[in-house]
XYZ file of C-alpha atoms in Angstrom:
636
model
C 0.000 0.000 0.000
C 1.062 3.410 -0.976
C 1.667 6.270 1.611
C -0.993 8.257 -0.340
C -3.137 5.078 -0.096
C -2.469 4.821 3.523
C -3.690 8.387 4.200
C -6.813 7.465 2.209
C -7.336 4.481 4.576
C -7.107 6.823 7.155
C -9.574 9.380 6.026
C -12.172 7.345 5.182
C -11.693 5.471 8.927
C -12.945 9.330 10.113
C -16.283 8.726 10.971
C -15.956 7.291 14.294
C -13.681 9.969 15.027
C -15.119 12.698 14.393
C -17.731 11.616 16.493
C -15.661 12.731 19.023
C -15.645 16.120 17.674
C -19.683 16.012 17.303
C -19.338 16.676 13.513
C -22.679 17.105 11.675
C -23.328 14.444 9.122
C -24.081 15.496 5.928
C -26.138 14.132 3.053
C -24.226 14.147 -0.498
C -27.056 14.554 -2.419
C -28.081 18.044 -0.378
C -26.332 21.580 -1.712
C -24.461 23.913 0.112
C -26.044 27.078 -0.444
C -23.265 29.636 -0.475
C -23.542 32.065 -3.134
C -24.127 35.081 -0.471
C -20.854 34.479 0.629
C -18.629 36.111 -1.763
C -16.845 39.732 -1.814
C -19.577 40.958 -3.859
C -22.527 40.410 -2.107
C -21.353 41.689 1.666
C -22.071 45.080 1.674
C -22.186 45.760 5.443
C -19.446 43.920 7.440
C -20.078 42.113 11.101
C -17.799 40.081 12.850
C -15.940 38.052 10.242
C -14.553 34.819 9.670
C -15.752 32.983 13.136
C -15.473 29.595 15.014
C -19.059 28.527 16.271
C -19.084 24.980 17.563
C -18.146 22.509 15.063
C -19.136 24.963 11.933
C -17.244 28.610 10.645
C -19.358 30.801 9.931
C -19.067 34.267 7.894
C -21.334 37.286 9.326
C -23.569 34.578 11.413
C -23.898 32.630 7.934
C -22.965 28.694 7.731
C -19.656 29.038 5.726
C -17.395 26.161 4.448
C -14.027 27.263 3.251
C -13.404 25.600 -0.178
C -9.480 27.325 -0.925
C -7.141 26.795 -3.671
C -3.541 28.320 -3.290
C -1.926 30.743 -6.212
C 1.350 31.875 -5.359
C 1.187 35.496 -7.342
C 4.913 35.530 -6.921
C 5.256 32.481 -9.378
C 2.679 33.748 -11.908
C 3.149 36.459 -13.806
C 1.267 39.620 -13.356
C -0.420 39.976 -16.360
C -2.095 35.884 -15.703
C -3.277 36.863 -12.046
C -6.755 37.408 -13.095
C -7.138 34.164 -15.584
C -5.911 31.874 -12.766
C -8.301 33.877 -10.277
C -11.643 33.515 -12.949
C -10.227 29.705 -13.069
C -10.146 29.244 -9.553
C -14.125 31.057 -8.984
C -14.988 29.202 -12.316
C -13.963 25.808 -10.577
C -15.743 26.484 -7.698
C -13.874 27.772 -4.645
C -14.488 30.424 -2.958
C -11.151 31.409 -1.585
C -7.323 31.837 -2.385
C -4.556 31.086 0.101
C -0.927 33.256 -1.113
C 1.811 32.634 0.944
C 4.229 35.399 1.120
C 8.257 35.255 0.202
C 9.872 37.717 2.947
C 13.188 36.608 0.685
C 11.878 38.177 -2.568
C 9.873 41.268 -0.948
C 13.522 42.048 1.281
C 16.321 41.015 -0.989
C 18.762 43.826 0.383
C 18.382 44.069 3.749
C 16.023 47.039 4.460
C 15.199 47.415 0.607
C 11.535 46.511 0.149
C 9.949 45.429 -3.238
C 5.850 44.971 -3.564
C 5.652 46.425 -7.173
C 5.288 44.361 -10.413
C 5.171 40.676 -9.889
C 5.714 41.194 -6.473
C 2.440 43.470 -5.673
C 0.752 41.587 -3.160
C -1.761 44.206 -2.557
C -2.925 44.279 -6.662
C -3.274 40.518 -6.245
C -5.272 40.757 -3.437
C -7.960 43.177 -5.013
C -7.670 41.270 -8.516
C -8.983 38.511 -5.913
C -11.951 40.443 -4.443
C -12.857 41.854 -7.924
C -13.605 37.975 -9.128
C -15.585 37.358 -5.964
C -12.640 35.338 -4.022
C -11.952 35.871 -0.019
C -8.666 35.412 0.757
C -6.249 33.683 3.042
C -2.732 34.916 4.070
C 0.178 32.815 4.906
C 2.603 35.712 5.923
C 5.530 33.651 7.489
C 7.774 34.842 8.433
C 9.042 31.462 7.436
C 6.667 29.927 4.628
C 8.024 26.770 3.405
C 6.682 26.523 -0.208
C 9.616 24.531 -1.447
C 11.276 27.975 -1.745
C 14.752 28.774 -1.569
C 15.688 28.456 2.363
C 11.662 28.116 3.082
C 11.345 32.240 1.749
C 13.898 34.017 4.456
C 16.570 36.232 2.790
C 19.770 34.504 2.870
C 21.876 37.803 4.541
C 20.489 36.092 7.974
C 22.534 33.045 7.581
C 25.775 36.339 7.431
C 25.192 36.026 11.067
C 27.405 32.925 12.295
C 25.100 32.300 15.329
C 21.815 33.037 13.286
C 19.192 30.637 15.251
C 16.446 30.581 12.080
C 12.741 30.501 13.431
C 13.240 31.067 16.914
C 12.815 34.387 19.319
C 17.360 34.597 18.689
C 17.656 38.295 18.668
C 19.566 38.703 15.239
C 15.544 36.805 13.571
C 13.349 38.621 15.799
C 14.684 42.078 14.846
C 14.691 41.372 11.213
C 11.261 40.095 11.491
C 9.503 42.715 13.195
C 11.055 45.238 10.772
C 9.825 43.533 7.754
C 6.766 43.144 9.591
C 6.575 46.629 9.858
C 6.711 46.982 6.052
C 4.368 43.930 4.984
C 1.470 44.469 8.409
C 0.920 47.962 7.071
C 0.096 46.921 3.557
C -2.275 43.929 4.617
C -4.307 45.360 7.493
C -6.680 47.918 5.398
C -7.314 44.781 2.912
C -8.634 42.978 6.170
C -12.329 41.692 6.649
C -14.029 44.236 8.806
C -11.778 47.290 7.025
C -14.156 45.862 3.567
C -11.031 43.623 2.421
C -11.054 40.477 1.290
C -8.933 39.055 3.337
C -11.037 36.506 6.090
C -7.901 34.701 7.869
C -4.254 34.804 8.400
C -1.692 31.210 9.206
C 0.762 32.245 11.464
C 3.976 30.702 10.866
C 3.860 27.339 8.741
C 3.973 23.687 10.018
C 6.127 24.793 12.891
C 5.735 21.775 15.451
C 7.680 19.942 12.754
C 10.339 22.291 14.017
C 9.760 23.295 17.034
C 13.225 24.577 18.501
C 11.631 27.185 20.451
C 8.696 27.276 22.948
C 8.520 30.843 22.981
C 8.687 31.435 19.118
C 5.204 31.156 17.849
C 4.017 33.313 20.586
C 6.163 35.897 19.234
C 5.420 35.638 15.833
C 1.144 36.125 16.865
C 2.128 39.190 18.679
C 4.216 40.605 16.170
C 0.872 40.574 13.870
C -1.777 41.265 16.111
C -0.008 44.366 17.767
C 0.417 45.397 13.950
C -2.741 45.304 13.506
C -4.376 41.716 12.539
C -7.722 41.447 13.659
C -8.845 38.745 11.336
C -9.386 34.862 12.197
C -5.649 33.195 13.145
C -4.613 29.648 11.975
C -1.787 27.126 12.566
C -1.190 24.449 10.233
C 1.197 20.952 10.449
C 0.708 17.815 9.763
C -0.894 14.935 12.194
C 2.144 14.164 14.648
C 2.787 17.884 15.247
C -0.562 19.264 15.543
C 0.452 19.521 19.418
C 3.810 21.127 18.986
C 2.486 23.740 16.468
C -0.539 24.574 18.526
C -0.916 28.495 19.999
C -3.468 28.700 22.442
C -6.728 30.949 21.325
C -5.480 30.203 17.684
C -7.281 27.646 15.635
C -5.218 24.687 14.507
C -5.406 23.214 11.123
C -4.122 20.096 9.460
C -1.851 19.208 6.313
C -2.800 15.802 4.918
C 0.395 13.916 6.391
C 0.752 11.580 9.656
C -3.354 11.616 10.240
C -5.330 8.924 11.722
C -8.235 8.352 14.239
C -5.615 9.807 17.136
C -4.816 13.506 15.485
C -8.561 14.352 15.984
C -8.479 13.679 19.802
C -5.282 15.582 19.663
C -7.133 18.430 18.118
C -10.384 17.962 20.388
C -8.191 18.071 23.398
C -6.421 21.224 22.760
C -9.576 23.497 20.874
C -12.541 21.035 22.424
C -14.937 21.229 19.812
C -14.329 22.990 16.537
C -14.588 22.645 12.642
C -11.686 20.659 10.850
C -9.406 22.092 7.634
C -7.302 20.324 5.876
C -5.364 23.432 5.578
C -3.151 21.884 2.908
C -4.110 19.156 0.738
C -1.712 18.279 -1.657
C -2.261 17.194 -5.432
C 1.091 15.638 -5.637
C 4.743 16.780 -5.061
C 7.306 19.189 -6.417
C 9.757 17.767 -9.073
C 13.805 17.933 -8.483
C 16.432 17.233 -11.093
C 17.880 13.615 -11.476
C 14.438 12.313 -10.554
C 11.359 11.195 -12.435
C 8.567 12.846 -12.319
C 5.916 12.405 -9.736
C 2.905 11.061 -10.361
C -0.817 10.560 -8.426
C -3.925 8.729 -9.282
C -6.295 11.628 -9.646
C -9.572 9.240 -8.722
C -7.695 8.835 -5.188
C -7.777 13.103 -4.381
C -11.122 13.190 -6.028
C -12.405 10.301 -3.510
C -10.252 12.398 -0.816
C -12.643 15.345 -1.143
C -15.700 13.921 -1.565
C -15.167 12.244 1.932
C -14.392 15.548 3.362
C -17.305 17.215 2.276
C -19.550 14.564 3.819
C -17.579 15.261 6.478
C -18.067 19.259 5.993
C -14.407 19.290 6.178
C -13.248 22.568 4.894
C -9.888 21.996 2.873
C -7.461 24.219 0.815
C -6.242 22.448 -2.354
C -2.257 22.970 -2.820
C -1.494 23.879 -5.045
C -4.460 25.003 -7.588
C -2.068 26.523 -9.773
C 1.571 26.161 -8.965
C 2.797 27.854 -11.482
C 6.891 28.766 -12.361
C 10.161 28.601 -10.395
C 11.648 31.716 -12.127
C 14.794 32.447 -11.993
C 16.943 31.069 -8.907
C 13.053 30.996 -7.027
C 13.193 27.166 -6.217
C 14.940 25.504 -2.679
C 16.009 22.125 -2.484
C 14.936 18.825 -0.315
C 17.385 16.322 0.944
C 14.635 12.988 0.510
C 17.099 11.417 -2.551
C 20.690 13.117 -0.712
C 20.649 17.008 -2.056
C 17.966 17.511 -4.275
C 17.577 20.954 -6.406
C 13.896 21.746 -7.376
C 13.169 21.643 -10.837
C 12.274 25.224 -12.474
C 8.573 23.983 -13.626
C 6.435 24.048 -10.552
C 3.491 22.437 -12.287
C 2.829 20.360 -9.316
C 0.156 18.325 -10.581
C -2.326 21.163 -9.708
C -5.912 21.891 -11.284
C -4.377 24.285 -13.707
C -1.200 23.359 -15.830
C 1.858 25.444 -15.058
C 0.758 27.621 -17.750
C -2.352 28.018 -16.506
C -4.557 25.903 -18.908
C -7.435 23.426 -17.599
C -6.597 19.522 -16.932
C -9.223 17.098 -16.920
C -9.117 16.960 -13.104
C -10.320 20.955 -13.059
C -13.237 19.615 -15.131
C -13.775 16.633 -12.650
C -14.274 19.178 -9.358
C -15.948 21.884 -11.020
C -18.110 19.024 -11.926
C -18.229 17.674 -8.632
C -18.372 21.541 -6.590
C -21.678 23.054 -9.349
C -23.274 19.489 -7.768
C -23.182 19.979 -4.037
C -22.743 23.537 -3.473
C -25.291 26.183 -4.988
C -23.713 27.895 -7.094
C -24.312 30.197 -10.364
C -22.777 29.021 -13.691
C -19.365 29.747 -13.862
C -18.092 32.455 -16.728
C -14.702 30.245 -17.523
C -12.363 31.926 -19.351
C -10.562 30.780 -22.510
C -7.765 28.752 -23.220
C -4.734 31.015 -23.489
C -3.607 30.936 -27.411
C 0.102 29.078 -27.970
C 2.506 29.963 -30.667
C 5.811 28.228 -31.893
C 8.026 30.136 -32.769
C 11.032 29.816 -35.569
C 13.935 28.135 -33.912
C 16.343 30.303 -32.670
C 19.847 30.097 -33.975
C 22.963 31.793 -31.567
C 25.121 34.036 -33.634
C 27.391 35.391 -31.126
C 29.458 33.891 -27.649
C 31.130 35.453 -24.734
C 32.765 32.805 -22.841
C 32.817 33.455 -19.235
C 36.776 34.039 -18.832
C 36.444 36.787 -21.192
C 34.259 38.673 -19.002
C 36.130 37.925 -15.641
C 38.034 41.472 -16.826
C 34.531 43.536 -16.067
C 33.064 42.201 -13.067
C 32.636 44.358 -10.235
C 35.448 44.300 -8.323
C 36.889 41.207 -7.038
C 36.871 40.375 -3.470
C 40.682 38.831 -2.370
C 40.639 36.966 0.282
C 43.360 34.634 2.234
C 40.935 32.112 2.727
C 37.240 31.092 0.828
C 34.249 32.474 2.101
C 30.069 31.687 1.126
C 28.580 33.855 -1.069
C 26.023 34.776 1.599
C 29.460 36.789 3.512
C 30.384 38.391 0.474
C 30.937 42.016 0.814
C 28.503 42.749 -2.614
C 24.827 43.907 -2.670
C 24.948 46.718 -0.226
C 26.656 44.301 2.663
C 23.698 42.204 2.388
C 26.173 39.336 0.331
C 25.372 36.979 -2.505
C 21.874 35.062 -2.392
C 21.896 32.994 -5.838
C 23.725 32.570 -8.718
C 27.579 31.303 -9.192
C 30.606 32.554 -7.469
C 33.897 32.255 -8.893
C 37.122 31.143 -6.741
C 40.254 32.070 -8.438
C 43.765 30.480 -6.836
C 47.298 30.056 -7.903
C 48.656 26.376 -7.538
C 52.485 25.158 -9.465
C 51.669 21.086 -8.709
C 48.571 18.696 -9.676
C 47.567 16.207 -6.996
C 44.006 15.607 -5.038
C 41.935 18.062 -4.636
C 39.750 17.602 -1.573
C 36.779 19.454 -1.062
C 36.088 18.137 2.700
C 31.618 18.729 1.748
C 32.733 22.837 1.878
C 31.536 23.309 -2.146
C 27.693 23.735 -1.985
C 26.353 23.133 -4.293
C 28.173 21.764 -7.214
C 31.440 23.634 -8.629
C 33.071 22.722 -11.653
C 36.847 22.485 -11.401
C 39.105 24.301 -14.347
C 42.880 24.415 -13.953
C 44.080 27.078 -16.723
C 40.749 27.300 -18.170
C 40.711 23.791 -18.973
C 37.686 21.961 -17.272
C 39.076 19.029 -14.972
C 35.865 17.901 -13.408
C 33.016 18.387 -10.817
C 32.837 18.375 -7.012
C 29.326 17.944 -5.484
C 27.538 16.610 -2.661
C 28.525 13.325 -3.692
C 31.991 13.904 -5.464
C 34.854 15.128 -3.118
C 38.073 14.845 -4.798
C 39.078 14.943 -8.061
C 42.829 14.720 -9.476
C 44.072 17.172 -11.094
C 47.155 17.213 -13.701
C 50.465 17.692 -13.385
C 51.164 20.247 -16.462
C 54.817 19.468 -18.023
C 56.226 23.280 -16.707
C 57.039 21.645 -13.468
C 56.684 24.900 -10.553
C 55.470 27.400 -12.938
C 52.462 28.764 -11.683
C 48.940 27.787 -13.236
C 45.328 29.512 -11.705
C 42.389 27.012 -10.472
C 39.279 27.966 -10.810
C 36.057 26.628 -9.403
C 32.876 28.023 -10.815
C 30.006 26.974 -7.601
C 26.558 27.408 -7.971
C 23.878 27.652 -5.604
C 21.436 25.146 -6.963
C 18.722 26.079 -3.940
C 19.081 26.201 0.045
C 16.678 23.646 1.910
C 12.970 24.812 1.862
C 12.875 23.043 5.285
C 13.909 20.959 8.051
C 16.594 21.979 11.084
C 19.294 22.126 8.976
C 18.195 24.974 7.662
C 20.909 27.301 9.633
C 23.497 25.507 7.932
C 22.495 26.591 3.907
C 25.377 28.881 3.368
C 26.361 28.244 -0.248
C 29.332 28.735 -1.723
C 33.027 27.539 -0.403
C 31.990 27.265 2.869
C 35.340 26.070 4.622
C 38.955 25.067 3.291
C 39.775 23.268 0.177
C 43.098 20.998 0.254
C 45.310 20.256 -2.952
C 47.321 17.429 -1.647
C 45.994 17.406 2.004
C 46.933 21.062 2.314
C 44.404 23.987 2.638
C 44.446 26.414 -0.572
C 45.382 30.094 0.051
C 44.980 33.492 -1.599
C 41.573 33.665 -3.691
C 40.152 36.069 -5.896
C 36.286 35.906 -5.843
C 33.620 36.731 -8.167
C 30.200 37.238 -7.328
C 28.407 35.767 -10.742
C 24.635 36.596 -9.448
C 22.931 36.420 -12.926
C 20.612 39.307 -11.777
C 19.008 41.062 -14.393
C 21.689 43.883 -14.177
C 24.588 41.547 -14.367
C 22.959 40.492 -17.702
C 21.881 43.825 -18.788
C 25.337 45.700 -17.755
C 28.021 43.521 -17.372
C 28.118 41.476 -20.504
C 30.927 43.676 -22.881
C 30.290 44.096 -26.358
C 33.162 41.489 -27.407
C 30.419 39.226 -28.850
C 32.615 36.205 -30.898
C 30.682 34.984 -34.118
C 29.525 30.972 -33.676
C 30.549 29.082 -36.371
C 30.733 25.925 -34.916
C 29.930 24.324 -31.276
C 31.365 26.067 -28.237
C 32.610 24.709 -24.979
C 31.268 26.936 -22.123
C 31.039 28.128 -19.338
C 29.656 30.701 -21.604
C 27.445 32.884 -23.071
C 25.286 32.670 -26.375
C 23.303 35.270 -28.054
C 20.440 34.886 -30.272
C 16.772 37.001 -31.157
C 13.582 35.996 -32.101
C 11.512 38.072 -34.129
C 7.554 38.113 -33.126
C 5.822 39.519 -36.335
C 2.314 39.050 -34.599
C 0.886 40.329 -30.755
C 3.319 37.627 -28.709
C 1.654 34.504 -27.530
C 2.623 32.076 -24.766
C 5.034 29.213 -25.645
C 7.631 26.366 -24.460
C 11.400 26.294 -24.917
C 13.322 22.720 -25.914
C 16.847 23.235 -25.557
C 17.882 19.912 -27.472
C 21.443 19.197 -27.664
C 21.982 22.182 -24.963
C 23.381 20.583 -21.569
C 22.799 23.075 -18.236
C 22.378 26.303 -17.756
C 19.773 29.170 -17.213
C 18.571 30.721 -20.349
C 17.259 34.912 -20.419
C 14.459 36.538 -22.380
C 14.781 40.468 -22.530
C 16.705 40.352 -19.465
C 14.610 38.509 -17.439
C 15.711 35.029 -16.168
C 13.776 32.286 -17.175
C 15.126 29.816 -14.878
C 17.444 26.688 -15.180
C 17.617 23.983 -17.535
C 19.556 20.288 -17.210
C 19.612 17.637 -19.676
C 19.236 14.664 -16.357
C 15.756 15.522 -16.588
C 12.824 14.963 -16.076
C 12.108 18.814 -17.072
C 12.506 19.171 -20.723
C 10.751 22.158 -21.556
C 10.717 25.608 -19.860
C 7.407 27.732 -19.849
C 8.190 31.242 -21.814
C 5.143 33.391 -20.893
C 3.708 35.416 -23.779
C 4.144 38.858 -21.599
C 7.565 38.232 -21.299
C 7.671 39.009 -25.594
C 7.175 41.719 -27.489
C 6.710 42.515 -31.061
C 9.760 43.125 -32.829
C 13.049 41.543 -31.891
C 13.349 39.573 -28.741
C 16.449 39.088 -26.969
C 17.686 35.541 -25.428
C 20.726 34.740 -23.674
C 21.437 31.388 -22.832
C 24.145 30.465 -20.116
C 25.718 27.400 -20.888
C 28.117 25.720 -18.525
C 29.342 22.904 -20.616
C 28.381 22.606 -24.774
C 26.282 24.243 -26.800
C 23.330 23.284 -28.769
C 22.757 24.474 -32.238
C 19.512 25.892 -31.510
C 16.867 27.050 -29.534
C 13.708 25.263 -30.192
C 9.956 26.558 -29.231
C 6.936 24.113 -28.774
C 3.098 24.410 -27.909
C 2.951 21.935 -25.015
C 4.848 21.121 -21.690
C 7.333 18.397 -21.718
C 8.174 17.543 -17.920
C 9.438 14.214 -18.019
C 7.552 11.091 -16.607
């Protein structure tokens, strides 16, 4: 039996538990009127989002949550209100956004909520489709994000204590706080927002390092000004530990059986049940294949909730993209990097078109709750484009010359203690370790190269250290004692989204490497973020034609022209091994021939009419061209 299977069993054994609870029964074949219930129809506001007995109820009305979660953050702007009409059109009645403190504070005390990263537009596109809305405001948010959504300058702090009440968290919390409270609370419930609940924290008696810490986190919001409904959420064995008293617990579909609901009637007595997160499948990581779930198994899951008048919150509706360096990294299969799709399995593809399951619960939600008939948008048109064909490289040692300035150092330091981005270091990317050596031998990396550097003595790649891989030899060149450089080009290829190791995710060289059993000296870094400005400013114009395939690390420039308005579409890199690929400046994400990814998602916004820009970093050989599809090829 599966572990998916198990959890099934242990659902559908509910019934004589929830008797403890005193859980009304319900008959499948009555409706759930709700249709008063939305944004639109409450005019005058009363008390909110409420606990009564074993029921919520909304202004003194029977109310069952039925939430999907859209993160906005991996979704570009311009799609926010087709996945919004999809979610309404569906059937739910509510949207749960957690909320990346790393992306909204990437400079320490630099704040960012405009374009993509607008919280407050996505919030009223949500209200203007007739959606309430649920908050998941961290500080930590999990979300298979990189380091769980905190900003990588707090792991510059050597004694950094990550979600606990340590001094060097608490301060950096409440002033982000300060930033993110004042934007939410006028978009609150009784202020005529949209906005019915907020999770404190997220699935934090998995954790659980400090007693004191979720107490802290509560106050922090409600002295900021939260009034709305407060929820916890972690899974079955650590409903205890995650509990805060006077806030209502809720469950993620993990660890359940008959004894979690005594748990949960012994610490809230009688109240109603959410499944706060109930997962459609799994996030995807390089090296892997694909997961995979029987959709007839969820779709059996919630209809035994609903008899149960369980109120649930599907994750992830639509998951959406891992742009850029976005995505963390899990340590199930030893260190495993997300992939850049985060498609998820959810109702809506990851760009944002209906699966058959959408059409099997909007189905199964127009049956059993009264509701009007949905206005669902249209498919989203697809183009493919003319290949593209790279006329001009820049290999990566030809642009060590205009970095910034290099940082020289005796010994090797993370990219998070960099001295680059305003003192707030390095948080994705490459960095590049320059050293002199005069002898080959074994090069020992001790597990200080996170996450995987390639090796190149004289420019000449030698090989790859990893989590796995810790020495490699390198050559004794026939100039006996003249001096050669070594270079080690390490990427970040995503911090844990969770667990206690969390304080440990520096990335980088992050102690000593030995040539011959002793520790190298003298280093010249390079902090190669791959920001948008690093594309846009730091690439020279020494441009070399292609005329036949390059070795990288490099560079490769190509441009598409769009003759008609630009249309959505896929890129196939065939031939093309790993690397991150740029459209106008904006980074698309990564690609890597181990699969199971094959195709990366190129929104239509992203284009323009005209000529089109791409960039594609390559760290090892080139393909020949850059290839455009219709569909999504993930792997299997």
């Amino acid at each position: 039996m599966s572990a998916f299977q198990m959890r099934l069993e242990c659902i559908l054994c509910l019934s004589s538990a929830i008797s403890v609870m005193a859980q009304p029964t319900y008959n499948p074949s009555s409706r759930i009127n709700q249709t008063h219930l939305t944004p639109f129809h409450l005019q005058r506001r009363g008390a909110g989002l409420k606990v009564e007995g074993s029921k919520f109820e909304l202004d003194g009305f029977p109310f069952l949550i039925i939430a999907g979660t859209i993160h906005y953050f991996r979704v570009p702007r311009e799609y926010w209100r087709d996945r919004l009409l999809k979610l309404r059109a569906c059937g739910f009645n509510t949207v749960t956004t957690h909320i990346p403190w790393n992306l909204h504070e990437p400079i320490r005390g630099q704040f960012l909520f405009t374009g993509n990263l607008d919280l407050m537009a996505f919030i009223f596109s949500a209200s203007e489709v007739g959606l309430w809305v649920i908050l998941c405001p961290g500080p930590y948010i999990g979300s298979d994000l990189d380091l769980g959504g905190l900003p990588s300058w707090l792991l510059q702090d050597s004694k950094m204590k990550l979600r606990t009440t340590y001094k060097g968290f608490t301060k950096a919390v409440n002033r982000y706080f300060d930033q993110l409270t004042s934007r939410i609370v006028p978009l609150q419930y009784h202020e005529n927002g949209p906005i019915i609940a907020v999770q404190i924290e997220n699935e934090y008696g998995s954790y659980h390092l400090d007693k004191k810490y979720m107490s802290f986190v509560k106050k922090a919001l409600v002295t900021r000004g939260i009034k709305v409904l407060l929820l916890t959420a972690d899974d079955g064995k650590d409903v205890i530990n995650g509990h805060l008293k006077n806030v209502l617990a809720t469950l993620h579909l993990k660890n359940i059986n008959k004894d979690t609901y005594k748990k949960l009637s012994s610490i809230q007595g009688l109240s109603p049940i959410m499944m706060m997160l109930y997962t459609a499948k799994s996030f995807d990581t390089w090296g892997v294949s694909r997961h995979t779930l029987d959709p007839h198994v969820l779709m059996k899951n919630v209809r035994e909730m609903f008899k149960l008048r369980f109120s649930l919150n599907f994750y992830m509706f639509h998951g959406g993209t891992n742009f850029g360096f976005m995505g963390g990294a899990t340590t199930l299969n030893g260190h495993s990097p997300m992939v850049t799709s985060y498609d998820y399995g959810a109702l809506l593809t990851e760009d944002g078109e209906y699966t058959s399951e959408f059409l099997t619960y909007q189905e199964f939600f127009r049956n059993v709750l009264e509701m009007p008939e949905p206005v669902t948008p249209q498919p989203i048109p697809k183009a493919v484009y003319n290949s593209v064909k790279p006329t001009h490289y820049l290999s990566l040692w030809d642009l060590v010359p205009y970095l910034d300035r290099s940082i020289k150092l005796t010994k090797p330091i993370s990219m998070e203690r960099l001295s680059v981005n305003q003192g707030s270091g390095q948080s994705f990317g490459y960095t590049l370790y320059e050293t002199s050596i005069t002898s080959g031998g074994i090069l020992s990396s001790n597990d200080h190269i996170h996450d995987r550097g390639q090796v190149f003595l004289d420019n000449t790649y030698v090989g790859v250290l990893d989590h796995s891989t810790n020495q490699l030899t390198l050559p004794n060149k026939q100039d006996s004692g003249a001096v050669h450089t070594l270079r080690i080009l390490v990427e970040n290829q995503g911090r844990l989204a969770y667990g206690k190791n969390m304080n440990k995710e520096r990335k980088g060289l992050t102690g000593d490497i030995y040539l011959n059993n002793s520790p190298l000296r003298r280093f010249t870094i390079f902090s190669v973020d791959m920001k948008t400005k690093f594309i846009q400013r730091n690439l020279p114009n020494h441009w070399k034609p292609v005329s036949s395939q390059v070795s990288g690390p490099a560079f490769f420039l190509g441009y598409l022209e769009v003759e008609q308005s630009p249309a959505d579409t896929f890129i196939k890199l065939e031939g093309w091994n790993k690397g991150i690929i740029f459209i106008n400046g904006q980074n698309l994400g990564r690609y890597w021939n181990v699969g199971p990814q094959e195709t990366l998602y190129l929104p239509g916004p992203w284009l323009h009419q005209g000529r089109n820009e791409f960039i594609v970093f390559e760290e090892f050989n080139s393909g020949l061209n850059i290839q455009f599809t219709d569909n999504a090829q993930l792997g299997y």
